[in-house]
Amino acid sequence: MADQLIPRREMQFQLYEVLNTQSLCEKARFEEHNVETFNAVIDMAEKMAEELFLPHNAIADKDEPTFDGKKVTMIGEVKKAFDTYRESGFIAGHFDYEDGGMQLPVTIMNACAGYFLAANPSTTAYPFLTAAAANVVKHFANEETKQAFLPKMLTGDFTGTMALTEPHAGSGLADIRTSATLNEDGTYRVKGSKLYISAGEHELSDNIVHLVLAKIPGGPAGVKGISLFVVPKYRLDEDGNPGPRNDVTLAGLIHKMGYRGTTSTALTFGENGDCHGYLVGEPHQGLRYMFMMMNEARIGVGYGAAMIGYRGYRYSLEYAKDRTQGRAAPKLAPEDEATPIINHGDVRRMLLAQKSYCEGGMALCLYGSTLIDALETEEDTAKRTEISQLLELLTPVFKAWPSEFGPKANDLAIQILGGAGYTREYPVEQCWRDNRLNPIHEGTNGIQALDLLGRKLWQSEGKGLQVLLARVSGDMKAATTPRAQVLAAKLKPYLDQLGGLIQQAAGDLRSDKQAVLLTNASCFLNVFSACVVSWIWLRQANVAEQALLTGASGQDGDFYEGKMAAAEYFLNWELPLVKRDIEVITSQEPTCENVKASYF
């Protein structure tokens, strides 16, 4: 089916009509770019995604990587796609010219990423993890380590991973046991085990650079004692090329429900006592450094969930237009022709829900990308602080909301295809399996809820929330057209109730109701996220209705009407669903807190 990925009209709308991304060309960092160069890079990404990534997505899912005890083997199409990606310069797309990069905005690079994520998230993981790891090396490693590894990571000759999780410690990083002992030569000897390390072993690159969290003996307890190390698969020789194998061993591959084309590994470090690691930055600051990678990854996870959801949505949309079944009122007689199922109201409901989830998630995460670009280019210190505070506050939402609703969109796509959707002959079931990982990794959505309610809301005395509310208020005032005004009026009472919940939470966190509140943190995240995404849809509606009132017609008119319909659906159908969550928090509902393990 045609146009399975992201329609260019949608991408142009998000980038240039809603986000005004072209204004970044006025900033010194991006002054050598213009809309033409932005679009040329997106053109290249779309072409590569369609021609090299999409065709083997189902093949890599069926024929997943294997390990014979010595070597990992995978289908050849993955290597071909990876090599074309790296040779095109995409790994270094956002990096400085002096590093060999294209110095493109994060917003444009994420626009490009959308095509790869929709086409084939498994193969895309290898270069994406490499770019994220390279960014940590660039910002925090010493010059010697940077020179040794960064250039080849940016060309894709070396790939990267992040190794956090251990068999006994998933999200509880305070409990990691991997150790790093200082050696006489200034390097460290790393010893421990890591689990679920994506891209932890393969033959796609000459070397794999693991970013490993470990504790230096004698350091502070808990997370304050965590340090970060570069641990390569191969140590480097005097010329900087891969030399002897480092003491990093693949214990085995993990077989996943989805994302099967990405190796998920159990790694052992220092089994023979000779795993060389290189300290990144200062001792005991590893978690702070790694959170740079993790926070970017969290936006990437949310965006990826929206894009995988979008792939399923586009496929089910085309299917609904082609598949004839039943008859639609008023032509219900047996002699009337069967109708495409898109003419059935319930199918349109499911399509509209998918559209609101996926385009809402896409717009949300691209907005997050603009905050990163603004943070890099804003010269006013006070404004930079505001942007940073807003980015910190919204990061749990960027990760959790799309990763919750992207799989829901995929579930609806399966439902639209009916029995066909439940078979592996059609791609929508794989989309759901791939997407189901996203509410789990890079911090489960339950952890995002605790992070938002227990920490992010109150950082810098709530300044991030103040910035957010000011921006929401500005867009509500900008809703001067008739339908947009109705949407703004729909949102206002929920914002008022959210304000009340935040005031109540401030008191509950200091009282004996703290445990009940934190147990119900996911309810708060639901309310907060629904309000934020409603605002994101209001922003899109403001642009769309203005375009309709100034004469947009034909295909353009239909496009903008589709935007209005999705915005109206979200605020009329989805936003009111949080009333239950509001009631749970307001009433300090204790059921989940009071239930004991012995009751199950």
XYZ file of C-alpha atoms in Angstrom:
600
model
C 0.000 0.000 0.000
C 1.254 3.470 -0.876
C 2.267 6.155 1.582
C 2.720 3.887 4.588
C 5.111 6.259 6.333
C 4.597 9.958 7.093
C 2.914 12.101 4.424
C 5.145 15.024 3.546
C 2.190 17.361 3.879
C 1.963 16.370 7.542
C 5.666 16.926 8.134
C 5.608 20.318 6.409
C 2.640 21.354 8.545
C 4.351 20.393 11.781
C 7.737 21.895 10.945
C 6.890 25.107 9.143
C 3.305 26.030 9.994
C 3.091 25.054 13.671
C 6.708 25.144 14.872
C 8.156 27.818 12.547
C 11.336 25.750 12.268
C 12.567 27.946 9.425
C 13.240 30.704 11.982
C 16.173 28.625 13.280
C 18.085 29.671 10.178
C 18.297 33.127 11.745
C 20.400 31.700 14.582
C 24.188 31.729 14.205
C 24.457 27.964 14.700
C 22.175 27.235 11.749
C 22.769 30.269 9.541
C 24.278 28.209 6.732
C 21.012 26.295 6.383
C 17.665 27.223 4.890
C 14.332 25.529 4.256
C 15.702 24.053 1.034
C 18.572 22.300 2.811
C 16.215 21.123 5.557
C 13.858 19.628 2.976
C 16.714 18.077 1.002
C 17.865 16.179 4.097
C 14.310 15.058 4.826
C 13.955 13.953 1.180
C 17.068 11.811 1.557
C 15.794 10.300 4.818
C 12.409 9.483 3.312
C 13.975 7.846 0.254
C 16.427 5.775 2.301
C 13.716 4.712 4.730
C 11.386 3.580 1.969
C 14.003 1.851 -0.190
C 16.440 0.350 2.334
C 14.742 0.136 5.729
C 11.093 -0.637 5.074
C 11.552 -3.661 2.755
C 13.391 -5.802 5.320
C 11.415 -4.812 8.416
C 9.258 -7.964 8.368
C 12.194 -10.125 7.221
C 14.343 -9.084 10.199
C 11.393 -9.740 12.473
C 11.042 -13.273 11.123
C 14.769 -14.055 10.793
C 16.109 -12.445 13.947
C 19.823 -12.396 14.827
C 21.404 -15.646 15.980
C 24.440 -16.463 18.112
C 26.436 -19.648 17.532
C 28.592 -19.210 20.625
C 31.231 -17.218 18.762
C 29.543 -14.780 16.424
C 26.240 -12.955 15.974
C 24.734 -13.299 12.515
C 21.875 -11.295 11.023
C 20.330 -10.798 7.589
C 22.502 -8.854 5.132
C 19.900 -6.156 4.511
C 20.559 -4.704 7.975
C 24.230 -4.111 7.182
C 23.393 -2.550 3.814
C 20.872 -0.159 5.358
C 23.194 0.719 8.253
C 26.140 1.405 5.932
C 24.075 3.661 3.667
C 22.769 5.542 6.698
C 26.219 6.168 8.157
C 27.813 7.000 4.790
C 25.105 9.618 4.272
C 26.299 11.400 7.417
C 23.109 11.002 9.422
C 24.790 9.773 12.612
C 26.630 13.092 12.862
C 23.718 15.130 11.509
C 23.308 17.337 14.576
C 27.003 17.501 15.485
C 29.238 20.518 14.822
C 30.919 21.054 11.477
C 34.288 20.785 13.235
C 33.339 17.265 14.358
C 32.436 16.289 10.811
C 28.719 16.838 11.366
C 26.065 18.678 9.383
C 25.165 20.992 12.298
C 21.442 20.521 11.658
C 18.756 21.336 14.235
C 17.522 18.516 16.449
C 14.025 19.275 15.145
C 15.074 18.516 11.562
C 17.047 15.438 12.549
C 14.036 14.109 14.439
C 11.830 14.850 11.446
C 14.208 12.627 9.458
C 14.205 10.049 12.242
C 10.456 9.722 11.942
C 10.747 8.064 8.541
C 13.308 5.532 9.735
C 11.363 4.743 12.908
C 8.141 4.222 10.988
C 9.889 2.089 8.371
C 12.035 -0.160 10.549
C 12.624 0.629 14.232
C 14.893 -2.402 14.739
C 17.553 -1.481 12.183
C 17.210 2.187 13.100
C 18.220 1.419 16.694
C 21.879 0.766 15.778
C 22.722 4.255 14.433
C 20.406 6.020 16.871
C 22.064 4.499 19.918
C 25.438 5.365 18.425
C 24.537 9.039 17.971
C 23.238 9.248 21.555
C 26.363 7.597 22.992
C 28.595 9.834 20.883
C 26.855 12.886 22.303
C 27.764 11.827 25.843
C 31.388 11.201 24.835
C 31.551 14.609 23.154
C 30.211 16.526 26.136
C 31.806 14.723 29.089
C 34.798 12.564 28.129
C 38.347 13.896 28.446
C 40.185 14.928 25.307
C 42.151 11.703 24.998
C 39.066 9.496 25.182
C 37.155 11.829 22.909
C 39.850 11.744 20.237
C 40.113 7.979 20.484
C 36.429 7.167 20.014
C 34.276 10.111 18.901
C 35.390 10.525 15.254
C 34.784 6.878 14.424
C 31.483 6.821 16.271
C 30.282 9.749 14.192
C 31.202 7.962 10.966
C 29.614 4.730 12.176
C 32.890 2.801 12.027
C 32.297 2.320 15.750
C 28.789 1.927 17.172
C 27.585 2.693 20.692
C 25.365 1.405 23.464
C 24.380 2.342 26.970
C 24.733 -0.395 29.575
C 22.706 0.362 32.693
C 20.461 -2.569 33.586
C 21.767 -5.500 35.609
C 20.113 -8.871 36.246
C 19.066 -7.851 39.769
C 18.650 -4.098 39.162
C 16.502 -2.711 36.365
C 15.327 0.811 37.103
C 16.841 0.689 40.608
C 20.269 1.922 39.580
C 21.289 2.553 43.183
C 21.666 -1.207 43.503
C 24.038 -1.867 40.604
C 27.006 -4.091 41.447
C 29.292 -3.596 38.456
C 32.592 -2.273 39.779
C 35.500 -0.348 38.284
C 38.904 -0.482 39.969
C 41.639 2.004 39.130
C 44.702 0.465 37.484
C 48.298 1.740 37.535
C 48.041 2.940 33.929
C 45.138 5.253 34.772
C 42.488 3.058 33.188
C 39.964 1.022 35.159
C 39.233 -2.673 35.324
C 35.499 -3.159 34.983
C 33.763 -6.226 36.377
C 30.064 -7.108 36.337
C 27.078 -8.128 34.239
C 24.583 -6.101 32.234
C 21.269 -7.228 30.803
C 18.921 -6.103 28.003
C 21.681 -4.123 26.292
C 20.314 -3.178 22.891
C 22.856 -3.499 20.052
C 25.341 -4.922 22.554
C 26.855 -7.359 20.051
C 26.822 -7.518 16.243
C 29.131 -7.397 13.221
C 27.850 -4.128 11.723
C 30.842 -2.032 12.822
C 34.546 -2.416 13.552
C 34.043 -1.782 17.256
C 31.263 -1.304 19.810
C 31.640 1.423 22.432
C 29.693 0.590 25.566
C 28.856 3.359 28.020
C 28.822 1.432 31.291
C 27.567 2.525 34.682
C 29.742 1.125 37.487
C 30.823 1.925 41.020
C 34.368 2.733 42.070
C 35.161 0.952 45.369
C 35.085 3.326 48.310
C 32.693 5.766 46.638
C 29.423 7.073 48.112
C 26.523 4.663 48.543
C 23.539 4.562 46.183
C 23.253 6.586 43.022
C 25.791 9.142 44.315
C 28.515 6.527 43.887
C 27.834 5.724 40.228
C 30.506 6.538 37.633
C 30.426 6.258 33.841
C 32.984 4.428 31.698
C 33.730 3.935 28.042
C 34.262 0.204 27.595
C 35.045 -0.842 24.000
C 34.540 -4.297 22.546
C 38.115 -4.042 21.193
C 40.909 -2.064 22.795
C 42.666 0.320 20.419
C 46.182 -0.064 19.071
C 48.714 2.764 18.779
C 47.106 3.966 15.547
C 43.636 4.132 17.062
C 42.389 1.036 15.268
C 40.698 -1.954 16.907
C 43.318 -4.165 18.498
C 42.993 -7.021 20.990
C 39.563 -8.094 22.168
C 38.605 -6.441 25.438
C 37.292 -8.670 28.205
C 33.637 -8.137 27.199
C 31.729 -11.359 26.625
C 28.335 -11.998 25.097
C 26.575 -14.345 27.505
C 23.608 -14.696 25.170
C 20.926 -13.061 23.068
C 17.530 -12.285 24.545
C 14.512 -13.152 22.401
C 11.944 -10.383 22.415
C 8.287 -10.064 21.468
C 9.113 -7.201 19.105
C 12.122 -5.171 17.964
C 13.502 -8.574 16.987
C 15.979 -7.163 14.488
C 17.861 -5.315 17.238
C 20.120 -7.585 19.252
C 19.227 -7.537 22.925
C 22.138 -8.889 24.908
C 23.374 -10.177 28.217
C 26.982 -8.968 28.575
C 29.683 -9.959 31.025
C 32.495 -7.505 31.756
C 35.793 -8.621 33.243
C 35.146 -12.331 33.404
C 38.912 -12.803 33.082
C 39.817 -9.743 35.124
C 41.050 -7.728 32.136
C 38.190 -5.493 30.976
C 39.649 -2.042 30.299
C 37.389 0.930 30.927
C 38.009 4.671 30.576
C 36.430 7.033 33.084
C 34.084 9.623 31.583
C 34.300 12.966 33.363
C 34.571 12.973 37.142
C 34.168 9.980 39.457
C 30.715 9.444 40.948
C 29.014 11.730 38.379
C 28.041 8.966 35.993
C 24.311 9.128 36.441
C 24.270 12.842 35.685
C 26.196 12.245 32.468
C 24.089 9.289 31.468
C 20.892 11.223 32.038
C 21.882 13.460 29.146
C 21.679 10.408 26.919
C 18.608 9.071 28.703
C 16.634 12.319 28.511
C 17.283 12.575 24.784
C 16.437 8.894 24.502
C 13.163 9.477 26.342
C 12.021 11.988 23.740
C 13.211 9.505 21.116
C 11.215 6.680 22.719
C 8.038 8.757 22.746
C 8.614 9.918 19.191
C 9.356 6.379 18.036
C 6.130 5.157 19.647
C 4.182 7.823 17.791
C 5.872 6.911 14.508
C 5.295 3.166 14.848
C 1.722 4.027 15.724
C 1.593 6.233 12.642
C 2.763 3.383 10.410
C -0.111 1.223 11.636
C -2.550 4.105 11.272
C -1.537 4.789 7.664
C -1.813 1.126 6.770
C -5.230 0.701 8.387
C -6.432 3.899 6.694
C -5.515 2.604 3.242
C -7.020 -0.783 4.094
C -10.277 0.840 5.227
C -10.521 2.696 1.931
C -10.021 -0.494 -0.114
C -11.797 -3.162 1.932
C -15.521 -3.468 1.097
C -17.855 -5.043 3.596
C -21.476 -4.456 4.583
C -23.639 -1.514 3.632
C -23.874 1.978 5.072
C -27.093 3.848 5.794
C -29.241 4.788 4.039
C -28.291 2.232 1.343
C -28.872 -0.902 3.406
C -30.770 -3.082 0.915
C -29.172 -6.404 -0.169
C -29.052 -5.212 -3.761
C -27.058 -2.123 -2.808
C -23.320 -2.357 -3.388
C -21.032 -3.261 -0.521
C -19.239 -0.198 0.831
C -15.616 0.423 1.818
C -15.428 -0.009 5.561
C -14.253 3.581 6.022
C -17.902 4.526 5.435
C -18.875 2.779 8.678
C -18.986 5.235 11.571
C -17.201 2.987 14.036
C -14.269 2.517 11.656
C -13.996 6.277 11.250
C -14.008 6.549 15.049
C -11.046 4.180 15.288
C -9.194 6.002 12.512
C -9.812 9.365 14.158
C -8.562 8.038 17.487
C -5.370 6.793 15.823
C -4.885 10.105 14.047
C -5.320 12.045 17.288
C -2.863 9.794 19.158
C -0.147 9.622 16.512
C -0.212 13.162 15.161
C -0.618 14.413 18.731
C 2.417 12.401 19.848
C 4.401 13.481 16.814
C 3.604 17.161 17.425
C 4.373 16.790 21.136
C 7.838 15.303 20.587
C 8.760 17.687 17.778
C 7.837 20.492 20.176
C 10.278 18.919 22.636
C 12.908 18.926 19.896
C 12.404 22.670 19.391
C 13.118 23.196 23.084
C 16.497 21.478 22.678
C 17.283 23.686 19.674
C 16.172 26.770 21.586
C 18.348 25.779 24.539
C 21.375 25.509 22.238
C 20.818 28.816 20.456
C 19.287 31.166 23.050
C 21.809 33.757 24.221
C 19.716 35.295 27.011
C 20.594 33.486 30.249
C 17.177 33.964 31.848
C 15.394 32.628 28.791
C 17.766 29.667 28.605
C 16.924 28.846 32.203
C 13.191 28.960 31.417
C 13.597 26.682 28.409
C 15.655 24.220 30.442
C 13.056 24.172 33.213
C 10.245 23.550 30.727
C 12.180 20.788 28.983
C 12.874 19.052 32.300
C 9.225 19.283 33.347
C 7.848 17.886 30.099
C 10.370 15.064 29.568
C 8.232 12.482 31.440
C 5.292 13.449 29.219
C 7.369 13.276 26.023
C 8.306 9.719 26.925
C 5.192 8.347 28.587
C 2.195 9.732 26.730
C 3.115 8.684 23.163
C 4.434 5.340 24.387
C 1.064 4.729 26.070
C -1.060 5.805 23.121
C 1.128 4.657 20.224
C 0.441 0.993 21.068
C -3.241 1.868 21.528
C -3.221 3.211 17.975
C -1.637 -0.034 16.777
C -4.294 -2.003 18.634
C -6.989 -0.054 16.786
C -5.214 -0.673 13.475
C -5.400 -4.419 14.134
C -9.094 -4.044 14.949
C -9.795 -2.240 11.670
C -8.152 -5.016 9.678
C -10.173 -7.552 11.655
C -9.001 -11.146 11.321
C -6.384 -10.038 8.782
C -4.885 -7.711 11.368
C -4.295 -10.631 13.700
C -2.160 -12.462 11.150
C 1.535 -12.022 10.382
C 0.725 -11.605 6.682
C -0.104 -7.962 7.441
C 2.271 -5.503 9.156
C 0.002 -4.070 11.838
C 0.542 -6.892 14.340
C 4.312 -6.403 14.137
C 3.835 -2.682 14.705
C 1.996 -3.480 17.942
C 4.658 -5.977 19.053
C 7.450 -3.512 18.297
C 5.644 -0.664 20.016
C 4.827 -2.577 23.187
C 8.431 -2.139 24.326
C 8.153 1.646 24.461
C 6.139 1.967 27.714
C 8.881 -0.118 29.367
C 12.366 0.962 28.347
C 14.177 4.201 29.231
C 12.235 4.294 32.497
C 8.825 2.632 32.674
C 5.798 4.877 32.459
C 5.155 4.279 36.155
C 8.608 5.685 36.874
C 7.882 8.677 34.633
C 4.753 9.312 36.725
C 6.754 9.243 39.956
C 9.423 11.464 38.411
C 6.839 14.045 37.359
C 4.836 14.084 40.580
C 7.653 13.525 43.036
C 10.368 15.685 41.486
C 9.868 17.538 38.201
C 6.842 19.588 39.269
C 8.690 21.115 42.185
C 12.132 21.738 40.654
C 13.321 25.361 40.851
C 10.280 26.195 42.984
C 7.897 25.170 40.200
C 9.329 27.544 37.603
C 8.957 24.978 34.822
C 5.236 24.745 35.523
C 4.951 28.528 35.449
C 6.624 28.631 32.041
C 4.331 25.901 30.743
C 1.164 27.601 31.964
C 2.263 30.902 30.436
C 2.745 29.231 27.061
C -0.572 27.401 27.280
C -2.307 30.640 28.227
C -0.735 32.408 25.261
C -2.022 29.804 22.819
C -5.475 29.862 24.396
C -5.606 33.637 23.910
C -4.468 33.108 20.313
C -7.514 30.893 19.741
C -9.601 33.676 18.201
C -11.354 31.659 15.488
C -14.757 30.061 16.245
C -13.917 26.350 16.474
C -10.571 26.972 18.173
C -12.315 29.152 20.764
C -14.616 26.242 21.586
C -11.597 23.978 22.056
C -9.888 26.487 24.337
C -13.075 26.715 26.399
C -13.145 22.897 26.640
C -9.584 22.836 27.950
C -9.898 25.599 30.552
C -11.861 23.717 33.262
C -9.417 20.819 33.095
C -6.490 23.211 33.504
C -8.273 24.712 36.520
C -8.740 21.251 38.010
C -5.101 20.409 37.292
C -4.091 23.500 39.249
C -6.164 22.255 42.179
C -4.590 18.805 41.970
C -1.099 20.316 42.059
C -1.966 22.372 45.148
C -3.391 19.289 46.830
C -0.350 17.211 45.858
C 1.969 19.762 47.433
C 0.198 19.226 50.743
C -0.196 15.465 50.408
C 3.519 14.998 49.793
C 4.186 16.561 53.212
C 1.509 14.579 55.037
C 0.561 11.022 55.922
C -1.171 10.867 52.501
C 2.167 10.814 50.688
C 2.107 7.057 50.083
C -1.452 7.167 48.685
C -0.573 10.058 46.384
C 2.543 8.358 45.000
C 0.659 5.083 44.555
C -1.796 7.034 42.379
C 0.951 8.906 40.515
C -0.052 7.377 37.172
C -3.448 9.037 37.543
C -1.735 12.400 37.926
C 0.437 11.736 34.878
C -2.714 10.913 32.903
C -4.360 14.214 33.817
C -1.234 16.286 33.281
C -0.431 14.631 29.947
C -3.999 14.903 28.656
C -3.945 18.639 29.354
C -0.556 19.039 27.651
C -1.585 17.065 24.564
C -4.880 18.983 24.395
C -2.775 22.149 24.294
C -0.635 20.636 21.543
C -3.817 19.942 19.566
C -5.075 23.465 20.213
C -1.845 24.809 18.713
C -2.476 22.761 15.580
C -6.130 23.793 15.452
C -5.193 27.477 15.679
C -3.099 27.129 12.527
C -5.554 24.883 10.670
C -8.646 27.014 11.222
C -6.803 30.190 10.245
C -5.841 28.481 6.993
C -9.450 27.395 6.358
C -10.776 30.886 7.014
C -8.259 32.378 4.585
C -9.426 30.190 1.737
C -7.712 26.800 1.895
C -9.643 24.408 -0.332
C -9.337 21.132 -2.229
C -6.763 18.734 -0.817
C -5.358 21.461 1.416
C -8.825 22.202 2.737
C -9.371 18.522 3.500
C -6.014 18.368 5.261
C -6.889 21.262 7.564
C -10.403 19.905 8.162
C -8.758 16.631 9.196
C -6.655 18.545 11.693
C -9.728 20.230 13.127
C -11.572 16.907 13.358
C -8.683 15.255 15.206
C -8.368 18.197 17.604
C -12.109 18.168 18.260
C -12.069 14.402 18.750
C -9.255 14.593 21.262
C -10.768 17.324 23.410
C -14.316 15.940 23.201
C -13.584 12.208 23.504
C -10.177 11.703 25.123
C -9.707 14.621 27.517
C -12.934 13.898 29.466
C -11.676 10.380 30.237
C -9.361 11.805 32.911
C -12.331 12.650 35.135
C -11.821 9.303 36.865
C -8.160 10.132 37.527
C -9.082 13.547 38.891
C -11.562 11.905 41.270
C -9.013 9.310 42.415
C -6.475 11.976 43.351
C -8.975 14.438 44.798
C -10.592 11.811 47.038
C -7.182 10.378 48.014
C -8.544 6.983 46.947
C -6.543 4.389 48.961
C -7.470 1.025 47.440
C -4.196 0.367 45.597
C -2.141 1.559 48.550
C -4.043 -0.485 51.121
C -4.082 -3.797 49.296
C -1.530 -6.227 50.736
C 0.584 -8.724 48.843
C -1.106 -11.531 50.749
C -4.489 -10.575 49.271
C -3.506 -11.721 45.803
